[in-house]
PDB file of N, CA, C and O in Angstrom:
ATOM      1  N   THR A   1       3.926   2.447  -9.384  1.00 94.00           N
ATOM      2  CA  THR A   1       4.500   1.103  -8.252  1.00 94.00           C
ATOM      3  C   THR A   1       5.189   1.870  -7.677  1.00 94.00           C
ATOM      4  O   THR A   1       6.077   2.683  -8.330  1.00 94.00           O
ATOM      5  N   ILE A   2       5.347   1.847  -6.220  1.00 97.00           N
ATOM      6  CA  ILE A   2       5.798   2.064  -5.358  1.00 97.00           C
ATOM      7  C   ILE A   2       6.433   1.037  -4.039  1.00 97.00           C
ATOM      8  O   ILE A   2       5.631   0.187  -4.330  1.00 97.00           O
ATOM      9  N   ASP A   3       7.648   1.608  -3.844  1.00 96.00           N
ATOM     10  CA  ASP A   3       8.380   0.675  -2.710  1.00 96.00           C
ATOM     11  C   ASP A   3       7.959   1.386  -1.391  1.00 96.00           C
ATOM     12  O   ASP A   3       9.142   2.240  -1.169  1.00 96.00           O
ATOM     13  N   VAL A   4       7.431   0.378  -0.264  1.00 95.00           N
ATOM     14  CA  VAL A   4       7.824   0.889   0.999  1.00 95.00           C
ATOM     15  C   VAL A   4       8.169   0.164   1.777  1.00 95.00           C
ATOM     16  O   VAL A   4       8.385   0.541   3.184  1.00 95.00           O
ATOM     17  N   HIS A   5       8.687  -1.178   1.184  1.00 90.00           N
ATOM     18  CA  HIS A   5       9.045  -2.007   1.648  1.00 90.00           C
ATOM     19  C   HIS A   5      10.476  -1.318   3.161  1.00 90.00           C
ATOM     20  O   HIS A   5      11.218  -0.749   2.452  1.00 90.00           O
ATOM     21  N   ARG A   6      10.286  -1.789   4.499  1.00 86.00           N
ATOM     22  CA  ARG A   6      11.536  -1.607   5.036  1.00 86.00           C
ATOM     23  C   ARG A   6      11.111  -0.240   5.828  1.00 86.00           C
ATOM     24  O   ARG A   6      11.979   0.340   6.677  1.00 86.00           O
ATOM     25  N   LEU A   7      10.183   0.489   5.556  1.00 92.00           N
ATOM     26  CA  LEU A   7       9.760   1.568   6.224  1.00 92.00           C
ATOM     27  C   LEU A   7       8.943   1.476   7.415  1.00 92.00           C
ATOM     28  O   LEU A   7       8.284   0.495   7.378  1.00 92.00           O
ATOM     29  N   LYS A   8       8.818   2.371   8.185  1.00 93.00           N
ATOM     30  CA  LYS A   8       7.831   2.449   9.450  1.00 93.00           C
ATOM     31  C   LYS A   8       6.276   2.866   8.927  1.00 93.00           C
ATOM     32  O   LYS A   8       6.278   3.370   7.934  1.00 93.00           O
ATOM     33  N   PRO A   9       5.539   2.142   9.537  1.00 93.00           N
ATOM     34  CA  PRO A   9       4.138   2.234   8.818  1.00 93.00           C
ATOM     35  C   PRO A   9       3.415   3.432   8.866  1.00 93.00           C
ATOM     36  O   PRO A   9       3.030   3.817   7.844  1.00 93.00           O
ATOM     37  N   THR A  10       3.969   4.372   9.852  1.00 96.00           N
ATOM     38  CA  THR A  10       3.627   5.913   9.504  1.00 96.00           C
ATOM     39  C   THR A  10       4.217   6.331   8.167  1.00 96.00           C
ATOM     40  O   THR A  10       3.561   7.151   7.738  1.00 96.00           O
ATOM     41  N   GLU A  11       5.810   6.191   8.169  1.00 97.00           N
ATOM     42  CA  GLU A  11       6.163   6.553   6.971  1.00 97.00           C
ATOM     43  C   GLU A  11       5.559   6.156   5.645  1.00 97.00           C
ATOM     44  O   GLU A  11       5.339   6.651   4.433  1.00 97.00           O
ATOM     45  N   ALA A  12       5.240   4.784   5.731  1.00 96.00           N
ATOM     46  CA  ALA A  12       4.829   4.111   4.378  1.00 96.00           C
ATOM     47  C   ALA A  12       3.301   4.638   4.239  1.00 96.00           C
ATOM     48  O   ALA A  12       3.052   4.508   2.994  1.00 96.00           O
ATOM     49  N   THR A  13       2.473   4.739   5.251  1.00 96.00           N
ATOM     50  CA  THR A  13       1.235   5.354   4.852  1.00 96.00           C
ATOM     51  C   THR A  13       1.522   6.737   4.523  1.00 96.00           C
ATOM     52  O   THR A  13       0.682   6.966   3.179  1.00 96.00           O
ATOM     53  N   ARG A  14       2.237   7.430   4.694  1.00 97.00           N
ATOM     54  CA  ARG A  14       2.113   8.947   4.088  1.00 97.00           C
ATOM     55  C   ARG A  14       2.769   8.831   2.769  1.00 97.00           C
ATOM     56  O   ARG A  14       2.402   9.722   2.027  1.00 97.00           O
ATOM     57  N   LYS A  15       4.075   8.100   2.473  1.00 97.00           N
ATOM     58  CA  LYS A  15       4.377   7.766   1.002  1.00 97.00           C
ATOM     59  C   LYS A  15       3.332   7.426   0.381  1.00 97.00           C
ATOM     60  O   LYS A  15       3.065   7.932  -0.932  1.00 97.00           O
ATOM     61  N   THR A  16       2.534   6.620   0.725  1.00 97.00           N
ATOM     62  CA  THR A  16       1.796   5.759  -0.172  1.00 97.00           C
ATOM     63  C   THR A  16       0.347   6.781  -0.464  1.00 97.00           C
ATOM     64  O   THR A  16      -0.060   7.065  -1.504  1.00 97.00           O
ATOM     65  N   GLU A  17      -0.214   7.632   0.580  1.00 96.00           N
ATOM     66  CA  GLU A  17      -0.941   8.651   0.286  1.00 96.00           C
ATOM     67  C   GLU A  17      -0.708   9.657  -0.803  1.00 96.00           C
ATOM     68  O   GLU A  17      -1.191  10.089  -1.505  1.00 96.00           O
ATOM     69  N   ILE A  18       0.850  10.063  -0.967  1.00 97.00           N
ATOM     70  CA  ILE A  18       1.289  11.219  -1.516  1.00 97.00           C
ATOM     71  C   ILE A  18       1.286  10.387  -2.872  1.00 97.00           C
ATOM     72  O   ILE A  18       0.969  10.914  -4.037  1.00 97.00           O
ATOM     73  N   ALA A  19       1.393   9.113  -3.186  1.00 97.00           N
ATOM     74  CA  ALA A  19       1.459   8.095  -4.299  1.00 97.00           C
ATOM     75  C   ALA A  19       0.331   8.314  -4.757  1.00 97.00           C
ATOM     76  O   ALA A  19       0.235   8.311  -6.183  1.00 97.00           O
ATOM     77  N   ILE A  20      -0.916   8.017  -4.219  1.00 96.00           N
ATOM     78  CA  ILE A  20      -1.834   7.896  -4.556  1.00 96.00           C
ATOM     79  C   ILE A  20      -2.662   9.430  -5.116  1.00 96.00           C
ATOM     80  O   ILE A  20      -3.045   9.593  -6.293  1.00 96.00           O
ATOM     81  N   ARG A  21      -2.084  10.346  -4.462  1.00 96.00           N
ATOM     82  CA  ARG A  21      -2.451  12.106  -4.728  1.00 96.00           C
ATOM     83  C   ARG A  21      -1.856  11.958  -6.646  1.00 96.00           C
ATOM     84  O   ARG A  21      -2.628  12.414  -7.164  1.00 96.00           O
ATOM     85  N   ASP A  22      -0.386  11.506  -6.455  1.00 96.00           N
ATOM     86  CA  ASP A  22      -0.014  11.894  -7.399  1.00 96.00           C
ATOM     87  C   ASP A  22      -0.439  11.043  -9.044  1.00 96.00           C
ATOM     88  O   ASP A  22      -0.425  11.542  -9.525  1.00 96.00           O
ATOM     89  N   ALA A  23      -0.970   9.728  -8.489  1.00 96.00           N
ATOM     90  CA  ALA A  23      -1.315   9.246  -9.630  1.00 96.00           C
ATOM     91  C   ALA A  23      -2.751   9.533  -9.953  1.00 96.00           C
ATOM     92  O   ALA A  23      -2.911   9.314 -11.146  1.00 96.00           O
ATOM     93  N   LEU A  24      -3.611   9.910  -9.243  1.00 95.00           N
ATOM     94  CA  LEU A  24      -4.941  10.749  -9.236  1.00 95.00           C
ATOM     95  C   LEU A  24      -4.639  11.628 -10.374  1.00 95.00           C
ATOM     96  O   LEU A  24      -5.360  11.964 -11.387  1.00 95.00           O
ATOM     97  N   VAL A  25      -3.680  12.426 -10.017  1.00 94.00           N
ATOM     98  CA  VAL A  25      -3.534  13.350 -11.020  1.00 94.00           C
ATOM     99  C   VAL A  25      -3.071  13.344 -12.200  1.00 94.00           C
ATOM    100  O   VAL A  25      -3.573  13.932 -12.975  1.00 94.00           O
ATOM    101  N   ALA A  26      -2.223  12.071 -12.427  1.00 95.00           N
ATOM    102  CA  ALA A  26      -1.895  11.390 -13.417  1.00 95.00           C
ATOM    103  C   ALA A  26      -2.701  10.932 -14.606  1.00 95.00           C
ATOM    104  O   ALA A  26      -2.716  10.419 -15.493  1.00 95.00           O
ATOM    105  N   GLY A  27      -3.917  10.373 -13.893  1.00 94.00           N
ATOM    106  CA  GLY A  27      -5.044   9.664 -14.380  1.00 94.00           C
ATOM    107  C   GLY A  27      -4.912   8.265 -14.429  1.00 94.00           C
ATOM    108  O   GLY A  27      -5.726   7.483 -15.133  1.00 94.00           O
ATOM    109  N   ALA A  28      -4.182   8.229 -13.303  1.00 95.00           N
ATOM    110  CA  ALA A  28      -4.292   6.581 -13.125  1.00 95.00           C
ATOM    111  C   ALA A  28      -5.444   5.774 -12.446  1.00 95.00           C
ATOM    112  O   ALA A  28      -5.964   6.375 -11.479  1.00 95.00           O
ATOM    113  N   THR A  29      -5.381   4.695 -12.688  1.00 95.00           N
ATOM    114  CA  THR A  29      -6.603   3.979 -11.843  1.00 95.00           C
ATOM    115  C   THR A  29      -6.193   2.990 -10.736  1.00 95.00           C
ATOM    116  O   THR A  29      -7.050   2.494 -10.473  1.00 95.00           O
ATOM    117  N   ARG A  30      -4.896   2.458 -10.901  1.00 97.00           N
ATOM    118  CA  ARG A  30      -4.720   1.584 -10.053  1.00 97.00           C
ATOM    119  C   ARG A  30      -3.138   1.855  -9.401  1.00 97.00           C
ATOM    120  O   ARG A  30      -2.524   2.638  -9.807  1.00 97.00           O
ATOM    121  N   LEU A  31      -2.725   1.636  -8.453  1.00 97.00           N
ATOM    122  CA  LEU A  31      -1.353   1.842  -7.839  1.00 97.00           C
ATOM    123  C   LEU A  31      -0.932   0.366  -7.305  1.00 97.00           C
ATOM    124  O   LEU A  31      -1.846  -0.151  -6.345  1.00 97.00           O
ATOM    125  N   ARG A  32       0.230  -0.107  -7.479  1.00 97.00           N
ATOM    126  CA  ARG A  32       0.894  -1.261  -6.765  1.00 97.00           C
ATOM    127  C   ARG A  32       1.834  -0.523  -5.705  1.00 97.00           C
ATOM    128  O   ARG A  32       2.550   0.340  -6.029  1.00 97.00           O
ATOM    129  N   VAL A  33       1.772  -1.142  -4.543  1.00 97.00           N
ATOM    130  CA  VAL A  33       2.554  -0.696  -3.323  1.00 97.00           C
ATOM    131  C   VAL A  33       3.373  -1.988  -2.760  1.00 97.00           C
ATOM    132  O   VAL A  33       2.842  -3.136  -2.469  1.00 97.00           O
ATOM    133  N   ILE A  34       4.481  -1.817  -2.723  1.00 96.00           N
ATOM    134  CA  ILE A  34       5.633  -3.182  -2.703  1.00 96.00           C
ATOM    135  C   ILE A  34       5.586  -2.830  -0.838  1.00 96.00           C
ATOM    136  O   ILE A  34       6.074  -1.866  -0.758  1.00 96.00           O
ATOM    137  N   CYS A  35       5.225  -3.830  -0.460  1.00 93.00           N
ATOM    138  CA  CYS A  35       5.284  -3.420   1.417  1.00 93.00           C
ATOM    139  C   CYS A  35       5.902  -5.006   2.005  1.00 93.00           C
ATOM    140  O   CYS A  35       6.034  -4.758   3.205  1.00 93.00           O
ATOM    141  N   GLY A  36       6.118  -5.850   0.987  1.00 88.00           N
ATOM    142  CA  GLY A  36       6.673  -7.119   1.640  1.00 88.00           C
ATOM    143  C   GLY A  36       5.801  -8.018   2.419  1.00 88.00           C
ATOM    144  O   GLY A  36       4.863  -7.669   2.477  1.00 88.00           O
ATOM    145  N   ARG A  37       6.272  -9.266   2.530  1.00 84.00           N
ATOM    146  CA  ARG A  37       5.512 -10.040   3.274  1.00 84.00           C
ATOM    147  C   ARG A  37       5.448 -10.344   4.833  1.00 84.00           C
ATOM    148  O   ARG A  37       4.328 -10.666   5.212  1.00 84.00           O
ATOM    149  N   GLY A  38       6.020  -9.523   5.440  1.00 73.00           N
ATOM    150  CA  GLY A  38       6.266  -9.540   6.971  1.00 73.00           C
ATOM    151  C   GLY A  38       7.253 -10.373   7.469  1.00 73.00           C
ATOM    152  O   GLY A  38       7.036 -10.880   8.674  1.00 73.00           O
ATOM    153  N   ASN A  39       8.213 -11.053   6.652  1.00 70.00           N
ATOM    154  CA  ASN A  39       8.824 -11.837   7.057  1.00 70.00           C
ATOM    155  C   ASN A  39      10.043 -10.981   7.821  1.00 70.00           C
ATOM    156  O   ASN A  39      10.458 -11.857   9.015  1.00 70.00           O
ATOM    157  N   HIS A  40      10.258  -9.910   7.935  1.00 69.00           N
ATOM    158  CA  HIS A  40      11.417  -9.188   8.861  1.00 69.00           C
ATOM    159  C   HIS A  40      10.332  -8.486  10.283  1.00 69.00           C
ATOM    160  O   HIS A  40      10.985  -8.145  10.871  1.00 69.00           O
ATOM    161  N   SER A  41       9.102  -8.724  10.206  1.00 70.00           N
ATOM    162  CA  SER A  41       8.414  -8.134  11.223  1.00 70.00           C
ATOM    163  C   SER A  41       8.390  -9.108  12.433  1.00 70.00           C
ATOM    164  O   SER A  41       8.580 -10.201  12.694  1.00 70.00           O
ATOM    165  N   LYS A  42       8.224  -8.517  13.887  1.00 73.00           N
ATOM    166  CA  LYS A  42       8.424  -9.376  14.918  1.00 73.00           C
ATOM    167  C   LYS A  42       7.253 -10.668  14.986  1.00 73.00           C
ATOM    168  O   LYS A  42       6.065  -9.998  14.501  1.00 73.00           O
ATOM    169  N   GLY A  43       7.618 -11.931  15.116  1.00 74.00           N
ATOM    170  CA  GLY A  43       6.313 -12.861  14.798  1.00 74.00           C
ATOM    171  C   GLY A  43       5.989 -12.841  13.266  1.00 74.00           C
ATOM    172  O   GLY A  43       4.620 -13.923  13.521  1.00 74.00           O
ATOM    173  N   GLY A  44       6.615 -12.507  12.482  1.00 72.00           N
ATOM    174  CA  GLY A  44       6.170 -12.667  11.241  1.00 72.00           C
ATOM    175  C   GLY A  44       4.727 -12.226  10.663  1.00 72.00           C
ATOM    176  O   GLY A  44       4.436 -12.732   9.821  1.00 72.00           O
ATOM    177  N   ILE A  45       4.315 -11.280  11.510  1.00 78.00           N
ATOM    178  CA  ILE A  45       3.009 -10.434  11.392  1.00 78.00           C
ATOM    179  C   ILE A  45       3.350  -9.204  10.419  1.00 78.00           C
ATOM    180  O   ILE A  45       4.275  -8.560  10.949  1.00 78.00           O
ATOM    181  N   PRO A  46       2.829  -9.601   9.377  1.00 85.00           N
ATOM    182  CA  PRO A  46       2.844  -8.463   8.357  1.00 85.00           C
ATOM    183  C   PRO A  46       2.294  -6.857   8.850  1.00 85.00           C
ATOM    184  O   PRO A  46       0.973  -6.547   8.325  1.00 85.00           O
ATOM    185  N   VAL A  47       3.108  -6.196   9.733  1.00 89.00           N
ATOM    186  CA  VAL A  47       2.716  -5.294  10.262  1.00 89.00           C
ATOM    187  C   VAL A  47       2.433  -4.019   9.236  1.00 89.00           C
ATOM    188  O   VAL A  47       1.505  -3.099   9.153  1.00 89.00           O
ATOM    189  N   LEU A  48       3.189  -3.611   8.405  1.00 92.00           N
ATOM    190  CA  LEU A  48       3.379  -2.598   7.736  1.00 92.00           C
ATOM    191  C   LEU A  48       2.138  -3.295   6.295  1.00 92.00           C
ATOM    192  O   LEU A  48       1.305  -2.087   6.283  1.00 92.00           O
ATOM    193  N   LYS A  49       2.107  -4.479   5.896  1.00 92.00           N
ATOM    194  CA  LYS A  49       0.831  -4.352   5.066  1.00 92.00           C
ATOM    195  C   LYS A  49      -0.817  -4.246   6.075  1.00 92.00           C
ATOM    196  O   LYS A  49      -1.453  -3.689   5.087  1.00 92.00           O
ATOM    197  N   LEU A  50      -0.683  -4.876   6.990  1.00 93.00           N
ATOM    198  CA  LEU A  50      -1.689  -4.686   7.731  1.00 93.00           C
ATOM    199  C   LEU A  50      -2.272  -3.116   7.993  1.00 93.00           C
ATOM    200  O   LEU A  50      -3.311  -2.416   7.869  1.00 93.00           O
ATOM    201  N   ALA A  51      -1.209  -2.133   8.279  1.00 94.00           N
ATOM    202  CA  ALA A  51      -1.200  -0.887   8.505  1.00 94.00           C
ATOM    203  C   ALA A  51      -1.910  -0.005   7.053  1.00 94.00           C
ATOM    204  O   ALA A  51      -2.600   0.879   7.150  1.00 94.00           O
ATOM    205  N   LEU A  52      -1.064  -0.582   6.021  1.00 96.00           N
ATOM    206  CA  LEU A  52      -1.591   0.186   4.679  1.00 96.00           C
ATOM    207  C   LEU A  52      -3.083  -0.197   4.141  1.00 96.00           C
ATOM    208  O   LEU A  52      -3.429   0.491   3.721  1.00 96.00           O
ATOM    209  N   ILE A  53      -3.240  -1.610   4.614  1.00 95.00           N
ATOM    210  CA  ILE A  53      -4.559  -1.727   4.314  1.00 95.00           C
ATOM    211  C   ILE A  53      -5.567  -1.183   5.183  1.00 95.00           C
ATOM    212  O   ILE A  53      -6.857  -0.341   4.621  1.00 95.00           O
ATOM    213  N   GLY A  54      -5.311  -0.823   6.260  1.00 96.00           N
ATOM    214  CA  GLY A  54      -5.947  -0.095   7.221  1.00 96.00           C
ATOM    215  C   GLY A  54      -6.318   1.335   6.983  1.00 96.00           C
ATOM    216  O   GLY A  54      -7.503   2.067   7.177  1.00 96.00           O
ATOM    217  N   ALA A  55      -5.146   1.946   6.631  1.00 96.00           N
ATOM    218  CA  ALA A  55      -5.180   3.511   5.793  1.00 96.00           C
ATOM    219  C   ALA A  55      -6.367   3.369   4.917  1.00 96.00           C
ATOM    220  O   ALA A  55      -6.917   4.285   4.952  1.00 96.00           O
ATOM    221  N   MET A  56      -5.864   2.213   4.143  1.00 96.00           N
ATOM    222  CA  MET A  56      -7.007   2.601   2.795  1.00 96.00           C
ATOM    223  C   MET A  56      -8.567   2.198   2.916  1.00 96.00           C
ATOM    224  O   MET A  56      -9.282   2.687   2.503  1.00 96.00           O
ATOM    225  N   GLU A  57      -8.575   1.337   3.959  1.00 96.00           N
ATOM    226  CA  GLU A  57      -9.970   1.503   4.696  1.00 96.00           C
ATOM    227  C   GLU A  57     -10.647   2.570   5.028  1.00 96.00           C
ATOM    228  O   GLU A  57     -11.854   3.208   5.007  1.00 96.00           O
ATOM    229  N   GLN A  58      -9.779   3.359   5.912  1.00 96.00           N
ATOM    230  CA  GLN A  58     -10.226   4.434   6.707  1.00 96.00           C
ATOM    231  C   GLN A  58     -10.616   5.961   5.430  1.00 96.00           C
ATOM    232  O   GLN A  58     -11.560   6.549   5.651  1.00 96.00           O
ATOM    233  N   HIS A  59      -9.706   5.686   4.262  1.00 93.00           N
ATOM    234  CA  HIS A  59      -9.961   6.411   3.107  1.00 93.00           C
ATOM    235  C   HIS A  59     -10.944   6.082   2.131  1.00 93.00           C
ATOM    236  O   HIS A  59     -11.274   6.826   1.098  1.00 93.00           O
ATOM    237  N   LYS A  60     -11.466   4.885   2.625  1.00 95.00           N
ATOM    238  CA  LYS A  60     -12.507   4.209   1.626  1.00 95.00           C
ATOM    239  C   LYS A  60     -12.173   4.113   0.391  1.00 95.00           C
ATOM    240  O   LYS A  60     -12.581   4.278  -0.683  1.00 95.00           O
ATOM    241  N   ILE A  61     -10.740   3.599   0.268  1.00 95.00           N
ATOM    242  CA  ILE A  61      -9.950   3.086  -0.834  1.00 95.00           C
ATOM    243  C   ILE A  61      -9.801   1.656  -0.946  1.00 95.00           C
ATOM    244  O   ILE A  61      -9.577   1.062   0.011  1.00 95.00           O
ATOM    245  N   GLU A  62     -10.442   1.137  -1.991  1.00 96.00           N
ATOM    246  CA  GLU A  62     -10.083  -0.533  -2.487  1.00 96.00           C
ATOM    247  C   GLU A  62      -8.640  -0.696  -2.484  1.00 96.00           C
ATOM    248  O   GLU A  62      -8.300  -0.208  -3.047  1.00 96.00           O
ATOM    249  N   ALA A  63      -8.609  -1.729  -1.524  1.00 96.00           N
ATOM    250  CA  ALA A  63      -7.096  -2.279  -1.488  1.00 96.00           C
ATOM    251  C   ALA A  63      -7.089  -3.842  -1.353  1.00 96.00           C
ATOM    252  O   ALA A  63      -7.736  -4.174  -0.241  1.00 96.00           O
ATOM    253  N   GLU A  64      -6.329  -4.545  -1.942  1.00 96.00           N
ATOM    254  CA  GLU A  64      -6.312  -5.842  -1.859  1.00 96.00           C
ATOM    255  C   GLU A  64      -4.842  -6.756  -1.894  1.00 96.00           C
ATOM    256  O   GLU A  64      -4.249  -5.848  -2.840  1.00 96.00           O
ATOM    257  N   VAL A  65      -4.557  -7.644  -1.259  1.00 95.00           N
ATOM    258  CA  VAL A  65      -3.120  -8.260  -1.353  1.00 95.00           C
ATOM    259  C   VAL A  65      -3.051  -8.720  -2.984  1.00 95.00           C
ATOM    260  O   VAL A  65      -4.102  -9.263  -3.251  1.00 95.00           O
ATOM    261  N   ASP A  66      -2.179  -8.563  -3.322  1.00 95.00           N
ATOM    262  CA  ASP A  66      -1.669  -9.269  -4.929  1.00 95.00           C
ATOM    263  C   ASP A  66      -2.190 -10.888  -4.676  1.00 95.00           C
ATOM    264  O   ASP A  66      -1.089 -10.939  -4.019  1.00 95.00           O
ATOM    265  N   PRO A  67      -2.842 -11.082  -5.549  1.00 95.00           N
ATOM    266  CA  PRO A  67      -3.266 -13.140  -5.323  1.00 95.00           C
ATOM    267  C   PRO A  67      -1.845 -13.444  -5.830  1.00 95.00           C
ATOM    268  O   PRO A  67      -1.441 -14.767  -5.247  1.00 95.00           O
ATOM    269  N   ILE A  68      -1.024 -13.005  -6.802  1.00 96.00           N
ATOM    270  CA  ILE A  68       0.259 -13.863  -7.289  1.00 96.00           C
ATOM    271  C   ILE A  68       1.499 -13.531  -6.511  1.00 96.00           C
ATOM    272  O   ILE A  68       2.150 -14.180  -6.046  1.00 96.00           O
ATOM    273  N   ASN A  69       1.462 -12.332  -5.687  1.00 94.00           N
ATOM    274  CA  ASN A  69       2.644 -12.035  -4.989  1.00 94.00           C
ATOM    275  C   ASN A  69       2.229 -11.076  -3.642  1.00 94.00           C
ATOM    276  O   ASN A  69       1.790 -10.197  -3.463  1.00 94.00           O
ATOM    277  N   PRO A  70       2.031 -12.054  -2.758  1.00 92.00           N
ATOM    278  CA  PRO A  70       1.542 -11.624  -1.246  1.00 92.00           C
ATOM    279  C   PRO A  70       2.697 -10.291  -0.844  1.00 92.00           C
ATOM    280  O   PRO A  70       2.058  -9.725   0.124  1.00 92.00           O
ATOM    281  N   GLY A  71       3.463 -10.012  -1.199  1.00 93.00           N
ATOM    282  CA  GLY A  71       4.031  -8.719  -0.887  1.00 93.00           C
ATOM    283  C   GLY A  71       3.846  -7.619  -1.419  1.00 93.00           C
ATOM    284  O   GLY A  71       4.536  -6.569  -1.180  1.00 93.00           O
ATOM    285  N   VAL A  72       3.283  -7.510  -2.007  1.00 95.00           N
ATOM    286  CA  VAL A  72       2.167  -6.235  -2.900  1.00 95.00           C
ATOM    287  C   VAL A  72       1.052  -5.954  -2.538  1.00 95.00           C
ATOM    288  O   VAL A  72      -0.005  -7.069  -2.537  1.00 95.00           O
ATOM    289  N   ILE A  73       0.621  -4.839  -2.482  1.00 97.00           N
ATOM    290  CA  ILE A  73      -0.755  -4.711  -2.605  1.00 97.00           C
ATOM    291  C   ILE A  73      -1.183  -3.639  -3.645  1.00 97.00           C
ATOM    292  O   ILE A  73      -0.653  -2.689  -3.936  1.00 97.00           O
ATOM    293  N   ASN A  74      -2.621  -4.442  -4.235  1.00 97.00           N
ATOM    294  CA  ASN A  74      -3.091  -3.357  -5.308  1.00 97.00           C
ATOM    295  C   ASN A  74      -4.182  -2.536  -4.789  1.00 97.00           C
ATOM    296  O   ASN A  74      -5.052  -3.008  -4.255  1.00 97.00           O
ATOM    297  N   ILE A  75      -3.941  -1.019  -5.122  1.00 97.00           N
ATOM    298  CA  ILE A  75      -4.794  -0.120  -4.890  1.00 97.00           C
ATOM    299  C   ILE A  75      -5.387   0.212  -5.881  1.00 97.00           C
ATOM    300  O   ILE A  75      -4.903   0.705  -7.241  1.00 97.00           O
ATOM    301  N   LYS A  76      -7.172   0.058  -5.914  1.00 97.00           N
ATOM    302  CA  LYS A  76      -7.928   0.832  -7.165  1.00 97.00           C
ATOM    303  C   LYS A  76      -8.271   1.834  -6.681  1.00 97.00           C
ATOM    304  O   LYS A  76      -8.872   2.320  -5.458  1.00 97.00           O
ATOM    305  N   LEU A  77      -8.040   3.085  -7.587  1.00 95.00           N
ATOM    306  CA  LEU A  77      -8.025   4.524  -7.511  1.00 95.00           C
ATOM    307  C   LEU A  77      -9.405   4.822  -7.353  1.00 95.00           C
ATOM    308  O   LEU A  77      -9.947   4.022  -8.773  1.00 95.00           O
ATOM    309  N   PRO A  78     -10.178   5.839  -6.473  1.00 86.00           N
ATOM    310  CA  PRO A  78     -11.235   6.284  -7.225  1.00 86.00           C
ATOM    311  C   PRO A  78     -11.517   7.255  -8.602  1.00 86.00           C
ATOM    312  O   PRO A  78     -10.378   7.462  -8.743  1.00 86.00           O
ATOM    313  N   VAL A  79     -12.290   6.941  -9.249  1.00 80.00           N
ATOM    314  CA  VAL A  79     -12.377   7.614 -10.359  1.00 80.00           C
ATOM    315  C   VAL A  79     -13.568   8.504 -10.300  1.00 80.00           C
ATOM    316  O   VAL A  79     -14.749   8.187  -9.890  1.00 80.00           O
ATOM    317  N   SER A  80     -13.592   9.497 -10.845  1.00 65.00           N
ATOM    318  CA  SER A  80     -14.512  10.858 -10.662  1.00 65.00           C
ATOM    319  C   SER A  80     -15.310  10.671 -11.878  1.00 65.00           C
ATOM    320  O   SER A  80     -15.234  10.361 -12.974  1.00 65.00           O
TER     321      SER A  80
END
């Protein structure tokens, strides 16, 4: 689990990419990313969450909003 809450989208994306790499090296299959719900974003739009999900789509990595906690993204790491 990493916490990127309150970081800028570019910083959060970079931190998440590094955490994914580290998790893959460690043999993990999932990564939880705390990104917040977007309550502090202008207009209540979850900019950070959308940026992270978009980055995962670009990398073709499965990511979904946690159904229990909408301030968390669950990332399914690729297994070789």
